[in-house]
Short mmCIF file of C-alpha atoms and ligand atoms in Angstrom, two decimals:
data_model
loop_
_atom_site.label_atom_id
_atom_site.label_comp_id
_atom_site.label_asym_id
_atom_site.label_seq_id
_atom_site.Cartn_x
_atom_site.Cartn_y
_atom_site.Cartn_z
CA MET A 1474 -87.15 -31.47 42.51
CA ARG A 1475 -86.29 -34.69 40.30
CA LEU A 1476 -84.22 -37.06 42.95
CA THR A 1477 -87.35 -36.28 45.54
CA HIS A 1478 -89.49 -37.51 42.61
CA SER A 1479 -87.08 -40.57 42.18
CA LEU A 1480 -86.52 -41.46 46.10
CA ALA A 1481 -90.66 -41.29 46.14
CA ARG A 1482 -90.55 -43.58 43.43
CA LEU A 1483 -88.25 -46.50 45.05
CA ALA A 1484 -90.01 -46.11 48.31
CA LEU A 1485 -92.39 -46.88 46.68
CA CYS A 1486 -91.34 -49.59 44.50
CA SER A 1487 -89.60 -51.49 47.04
CA ALA A 1488 -89.96 -51.87 50.89
CA ILE A 1489 -86.64 -52.72 51.39
CA MET A 1490 -85.25 -49.72 51.26
CA MET A 1491 -81.53 -49.89 51.18
CA ALA A 1492 -80.83 -52.44 49.32
CA PRO A 1493 -82.63 -50.92 45.63
CA PHE A 1494 -81.35 -46.99 46.18
CA ALA A 1495 -78.01 -48.05 46.34
CA ALA A 1496 -78.35 -50.19 43.31
CA GLN A 1497 -80.78 -47.72 41.62
CA ALA A 1498 -78.21 -44.61 42.61
CA GLN A 1499 -75.65 -46.27 40.65
CA SER A 1500 -76.88 -47.75 37.88
CA ASP A 1501 -78.39 -43.37 36.92
CA GLU A 1502 -75.02 -42.70 37.59
CA ASN A 1503 -73.13 -45.48 35.00
CA VAL A 1504 -75.72 -43.12 31.80
CA LYS A 1505 -73.62 -41.38 29.90
CA ILE A 1506 -75.40 -39.44 26.73
CA GLY A 1507 -74.27 -38.09 24.04
CA PHE A 1508 -75.80 -34.53 22.28
CA ILE A 1509 -74.52 -33.70 18.65
CA VAL A 1510 -75.46 -30.81 16.74
CA LYS A 1511 -74.80 -29.70 13.34
CA LYS A 1512 -73.02 -25.93 13.73
CA PRO A 1513 -71.52 -26.19 17.63
CA GLU A 1514 -70.01 -22.85 17.25
CA GLN A 1515 -73.23 -20.96 17.13
CA ALA A 1516 -74.52 -19.79 19.97
CA TRP A 1517 -78.37 -21.47 19.68
CA PHE A 1518 -76.74 -24.60 20.33
CA ILE A 1519 -73.79 -23.90 22.43
CA ASN A 1520 -76.49 -22.61 25.31
CA GLU A 1521 -78.67 -25.58 23.59
CA GLN A 1522 -75.70 -28.08 24.90
CA GLN A 1523 -75.25 -26.00 28.25
CA ALA A 1524 -78.05 -26.60 28.74
CA ALA A 1525 -78.47 -30.18 28.68
CA THR A 1526 -75.18 -30.64 30.77
CA ALA A 1527 -77.03 -28.95 33.77
CA ALA A 1528 -79.61 -31.13 33.87
CA GLY A 1529 -76.77 -33.78 33.85
CA GLU A 1530 -75.22 -32.18 36.56
CA GLU A 1531 -78.69 -31.40 38.27
CA LEU A 1532 -79.62 -35.36 37.37
CA GLY A 1533 -77.02 -37.55 37.92
CA PHE A 1534 -75.49 -38.01 34.41
CA GLN A 1535 -73.13 -37.41 32.27
CA VAL A 1536 -73.53 -35.47 29.02
CA VAL A 1537 -70.72 -35.75 25.86
CA ARG A 1538 -71.09 -32.86 23.72
CA LEU A 1539 -69.96 -32.95 20.37
CA GLY A 1540 -70.01 -31.67 16.68
CA GLY A 1541 -71.71 -33.57 13.88
CA GLU A 1542 -71.23 -31.31 10.68
CA ASP A 1543 -71.10 -33.40 8.17
CA GLY A 1544 -72.59 -37.21 7.71
CA GLN A 1545 -69.20 -38.83 8.59
CA GLU A 1546 -68.81 -36.75 11.49
CA VAL A 1547 -71.53 -37.50 12.95
CA LEU A 1548 -71.29 -41.48 12.16
CA SER A 1549 -67.68 -41.19 13.97
CA ALA A 1550 -69.19 -39.18 16.91
CA ILE A 1551 -71.44 -42.17 17.36
CA ASP A 1552 -68.70 -44.83 16.55
CA ASN A 1553 -67.22 -41.99 19.37
CA LEU A 1554 -70.19 -41.88 22.17
CA TYR A 1555 -70.38 -46.07 21.94
CA SER A 1556 -66.62 -46.30 22.32
CA GLN A 1557 -67.28 -44.73 25.11
CA GLY A 1558 -69.83 -46.60 26.60
CA ALA A 1559 -72.87 -43.86 25.92
CA GLN A 1560 -76.29 -45.54 26.01
CA GLY A 1561 -77.78 -42.90 22.95
CA PHE A 1562 -77.73 -39.47 22.26
CA VAL A 1563 -79.73 -35.94 21.31
CA ILE A 1564 -79.00 -35.18 17.50
CA CYS A 1565 -79.19 -32.00 16.01
CA PRO A 1566 -78.69 -33.31 12.14
CA PRO A 1567 -76.39 -31.52 9.62
CA ASP A 1568 -78.81 -33.34 7.47
CA VAL A 1569 -82.03 -34.57 8.14
CA ARG A 1570 -82.12 -36.82 5.25
CA LEU A 1571 -79.55 -38.83 7.19
CA GLY A 1572 -81.11 -39.95 9.49
CA PRO A 1573 -82.08 -43.34 8.31
CA ALA A 1574 -78.34 -43.86 8.48
CA ILE A 1575 -78.04 -42.47 11.47
CA MET A 1576 -80.64 -45.14 13.29
CA ASN A 1577 -78.56 -47.23 11.60
CA ARG A 1578 -75.77 -47.00 13.18
CA ALA A 1579 -77.59 -46.33 16.87
CA GLU A 1580 -79.29 -49.45 16.49
CA GLN A 1581 -76.26 -51.62 15.63
CA TYR A 1582 -75.11 -49.59 19.08
CA GLY A 1583 -77.93 -50.63 20.83
CA MET A 1584 -78.21 -46.81 21.29
CA LYS A 1585 -81.43 -44.35 21.60
CA VAL A 1586 -81.87 -41.24 19.86
CA ILE A 1587 -83.92 -38.11 20.66
CA THR A 1588 -84.06 -35.50 17.77
CA VAL A 1589 -83.90 -31.84 18.71
CA ASP A 1590 -84.87 -29.28 16.04
CA ASP A 1591 -83.99 -31.16 13.12
CA GLN A 1592 -86.92 -33.89 12.82
CA PHE A 1593 -84.97 -36.79 10.27
CA VAL A 1594 -86.93 -37.36 7.50
CA THR A 1595 -87.25 -41.20 5.11
CA SER A 1596 -85.76 -41.55 2.04
CA SER A 1597 -89.28 -40.45 0.48
CA GLY A 1598 -89.26 -36.94 2.37
CA GLU A 1599 -91.33 -37.70 5.21
CA PRO A 1600 -90.83 -37.26 9.28
CA MET A 1601 -88.93 -40.09 10.70
CA GLU A 1602 -92.23 -40.31 13.38
CA GLY A 1603 -90.41 -43.38 15.72
CA VAL A 1604 -88.29 -40.83 16.57
CA PRO A 1605 -88.88 -38.99 19.55
CA HIS A 1606 -88.67 -35.29 18.86
CA LEU A 1607 -88.64 -31.58 20.43
CA GLY A 1608 -88.67 -28.86 17.91
CA MET A 1609 -90.62 -25.53 17.59
CA SER A 1610 -93.50 -25.24 15.99
CA GLY A 1611 -92.52 -23.86 12.87
CA THR A 1612 -95.34 -22.43 10.82
CA LYS A 1613 -96.91 -21.11 14.52
CA ILE A 1614 -93.55 -19.34 15.01
CA GLY A 1615 -93.22 -18.11 11.53
CA MET A 1616 -96.46 -16.21 10.98
CA GLN A 1617 -95.19 -14.41 14.02
CA VAL A 1618 -92.33 -13.33 12.44
CA GLY A 1619 -94.57 -12.47 9.51
CA GLU A 1620 -96.76 -10.21 11.65
CA ALA A 1621 -94.33 -8.67 13.07
CA ILE A 1622 -92.67 -7.23 10.18
CA ALA A 1623 -95.85 -5.92 9.14
CA ALA A 1624 -96.42 -4.78 12.58
CA GLU A 1625 -93.12 -3.09 12.10
CA MET A 1626 -94.31 -1.88 8.39
CA GLN A 1627 -97.37 -0.18 9.56
CA ALA A 1628 -95.21 1.67 12.41
CA ARG A 1629 -93.18 3.12 9.89
CA GLY A 1630 -95.69 4.00 7.97
CA TRP A 1631 -94.42 2.52 4.12
CA ASP A 1632 -96.53 1.67 1.92
CA MET A 1633 -96.18 -1.83 1.33
CA ASP A 1634 -96.72 -2.02 -2.21
CA GLU A 1635 -92.94 -0.41 -2.94
CA VAL A 1636 -91.61 -2.58 -0.25
CA ALA A 1637 -89.63 -5.62 -1.23
CA ALA A 1638 -89.06 -8.96 1.11
CA LEU A 1639 -86.05 -10.79 0.78
CA ARG A 1640 -86.96 -14.29 2.27
CA ILE A 1641 -83.89 -16.37 2.60
CA THR A 1642 -85.01 -20.16 1.87
CA ASN A 1643 -83.27 -23.51 2.69
CA ASN A 1644 -85.52 -25.84 1.02
CA GLU A 1645 -84.04 -29.22 1.95
CA LEU A 1646 -85.52 -28.27 6.23
CA PRO A 1647 -88.67 -29.27 6.74
CA THR A 1648 -88.61 -27.11 9.47
CA ALA A 1649 -86.59 -23.40 8.15
CA VAL A 1650 -89.88 -24.28 4.84
CA GLU A 1651 -92.14 -24.48 7.91
CA ARG A 1652 -90.95 -21.17 9.40
CA THR A 1653 -90.47 -18.73 6.07
CA ASP A 1654 -93.49 -20.30 4.17
CA GLY A 1655 -95.61 -18.95 7.98
CA ALA A 1656 -94.17 -15.93 7.62
CA THR A 1657 -94.92 -15.04 4.11
CA GLN A 1658 -98.25 -16.42 4.45
CA ALA A 1659 -98.84 -13.80 7.57
CA LEU A 1660 -97.38 -10.85 5.13
CA ILE A 1661 -99.75 -11.81 2.24
CA ASP A 1662 -101.98 -12.13 5.44
CA ALA A 1663 -101.84 -8.73 6.12
CA GLY A 1664 -101.95 -7.44 2.40
CA PHE A 1665 -98.19 -7.71 1.36
CA PRO A 1666 -98.29 -8.57 -2.71
CA GLU A 1667 -96.65 -12.45 -3.42
CA ALA A 1668 -95.11 -10.61 -6.64
CA ASN A 1669 -92.46 -8.61 -4.46
CA ILE A 1670 -91.71 -11.31 -2.52
CA PHE A 1671 -88.21 -12.54 -4.00
CA ASP A 1672 -85.79 -16.03 -3.17
CA ALA A 1673 -82.16 -16.31 -1.55
CA PRO A 1674 -82.22 -19.96 -1.34
CA GLN A 1675 -78.62 -20.01 1.19
CA GLN A 1676 -76.39 -23.65 1.18
CA SER A 1677 -75.85 -23.26 4.93
CA THR A 1678 -78.03 -22.13 7.93
CA ASP A 1679 -75.54 -19.22 9.17
CA THR A 1680 -75.04 -15.96 8.22
CA SER A 1681 -71.81 -16.19 5.82
CA GLY A 1682 -74.49 -19.21 3.73
CA ALA A 1683 -77.25 -16.08 3.88
CA PHE A 1684 -74.51 -12.91 3.33
CA SER A 1685 -74.15 -14.96 0.22
CA ALA A 1686 -77.76 -15.73 -0.81
CA ALA A 1687 -78.34 -12.37 -0.61
CA SER A 1688 -76.15 -10.30 -2.43
CA PRO A 1689 -77.51 -10.95 -5.66
CA VAL A 1690 -80.79 -10.74 -5.06
CA LEU A 1691 -80.73 -7.11 -3.75
CA SER A 1692 -78.29 -6.06 -6.72
CA GLN A 1693 -81.01 -7.72 -9.29
CA ARG A 1694 -83.57 -5.70 -7.72
CA GLY A 1695 -82.02 -2.38 -6.94
CA GLY A 1696 -85.16 -0.71 -7.86
CA PHE A 1697 -86.81 -0.95 -4.22
CA GLU A 1698 -85.59 1.38 -1.33
CA HIS A 1699 -87.87 -0.07 1.92
CA TRP A 1700 -87.21 -4.26 2.60
CA VAL A 1701 -87.65 -6.34 4.80
CA ILE A 1702 -86.00 -9.88 5.51
CA TYR A 1703 -86.94 -13.29 6.91
CA ALA A 1704 -85.16 -16.89 7.79
CA LEU A 1705 -85.26 -19.81 9.18
CA ASN A 1706 -83.24 -18.22 12.02
CA GLU A 1707 -81.57 -14.95 12.83
CA GLU A 1708 -78.34 -16.31 12.36
CA SER A 1709 -78.77 -16.02 8.20
CA VAL A 1710 -81.78 -12.92 9.13
CA LEU A 1711 -78.45 -10.54 10.00
CA GLY A 1712 -76.60 -12.52 7.93
CA GLY A 1713 -78.97 -10.43 4.96
CA VAL A 1714 -78.97 -7.25 7.41
CA ARG A 1715 -75.25 -7.49 6.94
CA ALA A 1716 -75.67 -7.72 2.49
CA THR A 1717 -77.92 -4.39 2.80
CA GLU A 1718 -75.46 -2.39 4.74
CA GLN A 1719 -72.77 -3.58 1.82
CA TYR A 1720 -75.24 -3.07 -1.01
CA GLY A 1721 -75.54 0.73 1.37
CA LEU A 1722 -79.15 0.80 2.38
CA ALA A 1723 -79.92 2.78 5.79
CA PRO A 1724 -80.83 0.64 8.57
CA GLU A 1725 -83.96 2.59 8.70
CA ASN A 1726 -85.05 1.31 5.38
CA VAL A 1727 -84.97 -1.87 6.44
CA ILE A 1728 -86.94 -4.34 8.74
CA GLY A 1729 -85.16 -8.45 9.10
CA VAL A 1730 -86.74 -9.93 11.80
CA GLY A 1731 -85.57 -13.59 13.64
CA ILE A 1732 -86.44 -16.16 15.01
CA ASN A 1733 -84.13 -17.90 18.19
CA GLY A 1734 -82.88 -15.60 20.86
CA SER A 1735 -79.94 -16.02 21.46
CA GLY A 1736 -75.93 -14.38 21.74
CA ALA A 1737 -76.00 -13.66 18.14
CA ALA A 1738 -79.31 -11.33 18.86
CA PHE A 1739 -78.18 -9.83 21.75
CA ALA A 1740 -75.01 -9.06 19.85
CA GLU A 1741 -77.44 -7.23 17.86
CA PHE A 1742 -79.23 -5.76 20.46
CA SER A 1743 -76.00 -4.08 22.74
CA ARG A 1744 -75.21 -1.94 19.79
CA ASN A 1745 -75.59 1.87 19.88
CA ASN A 1746 -77.16 1.95 17.07
CA PRO A 1747 -80.09 0.25 15.81
CA THR A 1748 -79.03 -0.85 12.40
CA GLY A 1749 -81.45 -3.20 10.30
CA PHE A 1750 -81.85 -5.77 12.70
CA HIS A 1751 -85.72 -5.20 14.18
CA GLY A 1752 -86.90 -7.95 16.22
CA THR A 1753 -86.10 -12.01 16.96
CA VAL A 1754 -89.18 -14.34 17.72
CA ALA A 1755 -87.18 -16.47 20.26
CA VAL A 1756 -87.18 -19.75 21.76
CA SER A 1757 -85.45 -21.18 25.25
CA SER A 1758 -82.64 -23.12 23.46
CA THR A 1759 -82.16 -23.56 27.21
CA MET A 1760 -85.97 -26.18 28.05
CA HIS A 1761 -84.90 -27.55 24.35
CA GLY A 1762 -81.05 -28.51 26.13
CA ARG A 1763 -82.51 -29.63 29.12
CA GLN A 1764 -86.01 -31.39 28.37
CA THR A 1765 -84.24 -33.70 25.52
CA ALA A 1766 -81.50 -34.86 27.54
CA GLU A 1767 -83.91 -35.30 30.87
CA ASP A 1768 -86.10 -37.26 28.22
CA LEU A 1769 -83.60 -39.46 26.90
CA TYR A 1770 -81.98 -40.37 30.74
CA ARG A 1771 -85.18 -41.33 31.85
CA TRP A 1772 -85.66 -43.58 28.73
CA ILE A 1773 -82.25 -45.04 29.48
CA ALA A 1774 -82.20 -44.75 33.28
CA GLU A 1775 -86.07 -45.52 34.12
CA ASP A 1776 -87.56 -46.68 30.99
CA GLU A 1777 -90.18 -43.81 30.27
CA GLN A 1778 -90.85 -43.19 27.16
CA PRO A 1779 -90.21 -39.85 25.68
CA PRO A 1780 -93.31 -38.13 23.99
CA ALA A 1781 -93.35 -38.91 20.18
CA ASN A 1782 -93.25 -35.35 18.98
CA THR A 1783 -93.23 -31.94 21.64
CA GLU A 1784 -93.58 -28.69 19.89
CA THR A 1785 -92.37 -25.37 21.07
CA THR A 1786 -93.56 -21.67 21.05
CA GLY A 1787 -91.69 -18.08 20.24
CA THR A 1788 -92.28 -14.55 21.82
CA LEU A 1789 -90.64 -11.14 20.40
CA MET A 1790 -87.73 -9.88 21.33
CA THR A 1791 -87.21 -6.53 20.05
CA ARG A 1792 -84.05 -3.91 21.20
CA ASP A 1793 -86.98 -2.34 23.47
CA ASN A 1794 -87.97 -5.40 25.28
CA TRP A 1795 -84.67 -8.55 24.58
CA GLN A 1796 -83.11 -7.92 28.63
CA ASP A 1797 -86.74 -8.85 30.33
CA VAL A 1798 -87.61 -11.75 27.56
CA ARG A 1799 -84.31 -13.55 27.80
CA GLU A 1800 -85.11 -13.62 31.50
CA GLU A 1801 -88.01 -14.97 31.29
CA LEU A 1802 -86.68 -17.55 28.79
CA GLY A 1803 -84.10 -18.27 30.84
CA LEU A 1804 -81.65 -17.69 28.04
C1 LIG B 2462 -82.38 -25.57 13.01
C2 LIG B 2462 -81.77 -23.58 13.26
C3 LIG B 2462 -81.39 -23.16 13.93
C4 LIG B 2462 -82.47 -23.68 15.42
C5 LIG B 2462 -82.98 -25.06 14.92
C6 LIG B 2462 -83.99 -24.81 16.19
O1 LIG B 2462 -81.72 -26.19 13.01
O2 LIG B 2462 -80.22 -23.40 12.24
O3 LIG B 2462 -80.72 -22.15 13.50
O4 LIG B 2462 -83.65 -22.26 14.64
O5 LIG B 2462 -83.51 -24.67 14.40
#
C-alpha cells in the first residue's frame, strides 16, 4: 500500500519517471533507524520492537533494536546508532527526565527523535512538546481500569466499604500518574471509599518492583479480606497479585486489573485456574511500534513532519474475551 503511495507521489512529482525513481528508491533503502526501549525483556516492548522491524521490512528501511535501561546505556546506544549511520531513533526512555540530555546528544548528531509510550519532560517537569510523541491516553485508560474493577466488585457482591485498594504508584513517570489517578477517580465515582486506598510506590515499572512495593502494604493492612489492585501496567499488577498469593489471600478475594495486553497477561489468562488477575486494558503495542517507526521513516525519507502528539485508546481484556481482543488489536 505504502509502496503504491510513494510511487504515485513520484509519478506526480516528476515528468521523467526512471531517473528519480532510482534515486528515491536508493535513498529510502539507506534509511536506518534505532528503536530504543527501557525494558527490552518486557513483552510489551518486545512486541513493539518487532512491529517496528516488520514495518521496516515492508517499507524498506532498517531498524536497529536496542535496550536503554539507564542514562548511560541510552547515550551509548545513540553513539552506536550514529556510528552505524542511523538518521534517527524512536525511544521509550528509562527516565523521562533524561529528555534534555538525550535531545542534546541527538542534535549533535543531527538525528531525528520520536518518543513512544513515555514522553520526555523538561528540567521543570513539563512535557517536551517539541519532540513528537505517541502514547496511551493515560487518564482515559486508567478510568477504564477503575470502571472494570468497580463492575467486578459489584458482580462479586462485595461491599466497597469493606474492600481495600492497593494502588501501585510510580510518581516519577507522568503517564503512570495519569493512569493510576484515572483509575482512582473512576473508583471514587463508583462510590469506593478514598480512605481504603493504600499506596505502594514502586522503584521500577515491572513485576519485581511491584511485588516488593506491595508486600509490606498487605501486611500493614491485614484487616481486609477483599483487595483490588491497580498500577500503570499489567506487569506491576501481577507483582501485586503475586504478593497477595504469598500473603495467603485466595484468588476469589482479589481483583487486579492491569494495562497493556501483552504476553504477561496472555500467560496469566492461559493458566488453568483463575488467579486474582481479573483483566487488563489492552492497547496495541503493535500499532505503537509500527506507527512510530513509520512516522520516523517518513520524516527522514520524505521530510514529512510526524504528528506532535498521538494518544491511543484501550479495550478491556479478561479471561473470557482475551483471544478475540488480541486478534482485533493485532497482538
Ligand atoms: C510505560 C509502561 C509500559 C507500557 C507503556 C505503554 O512505558 O512502563 O509497561 O505500559 O508505558
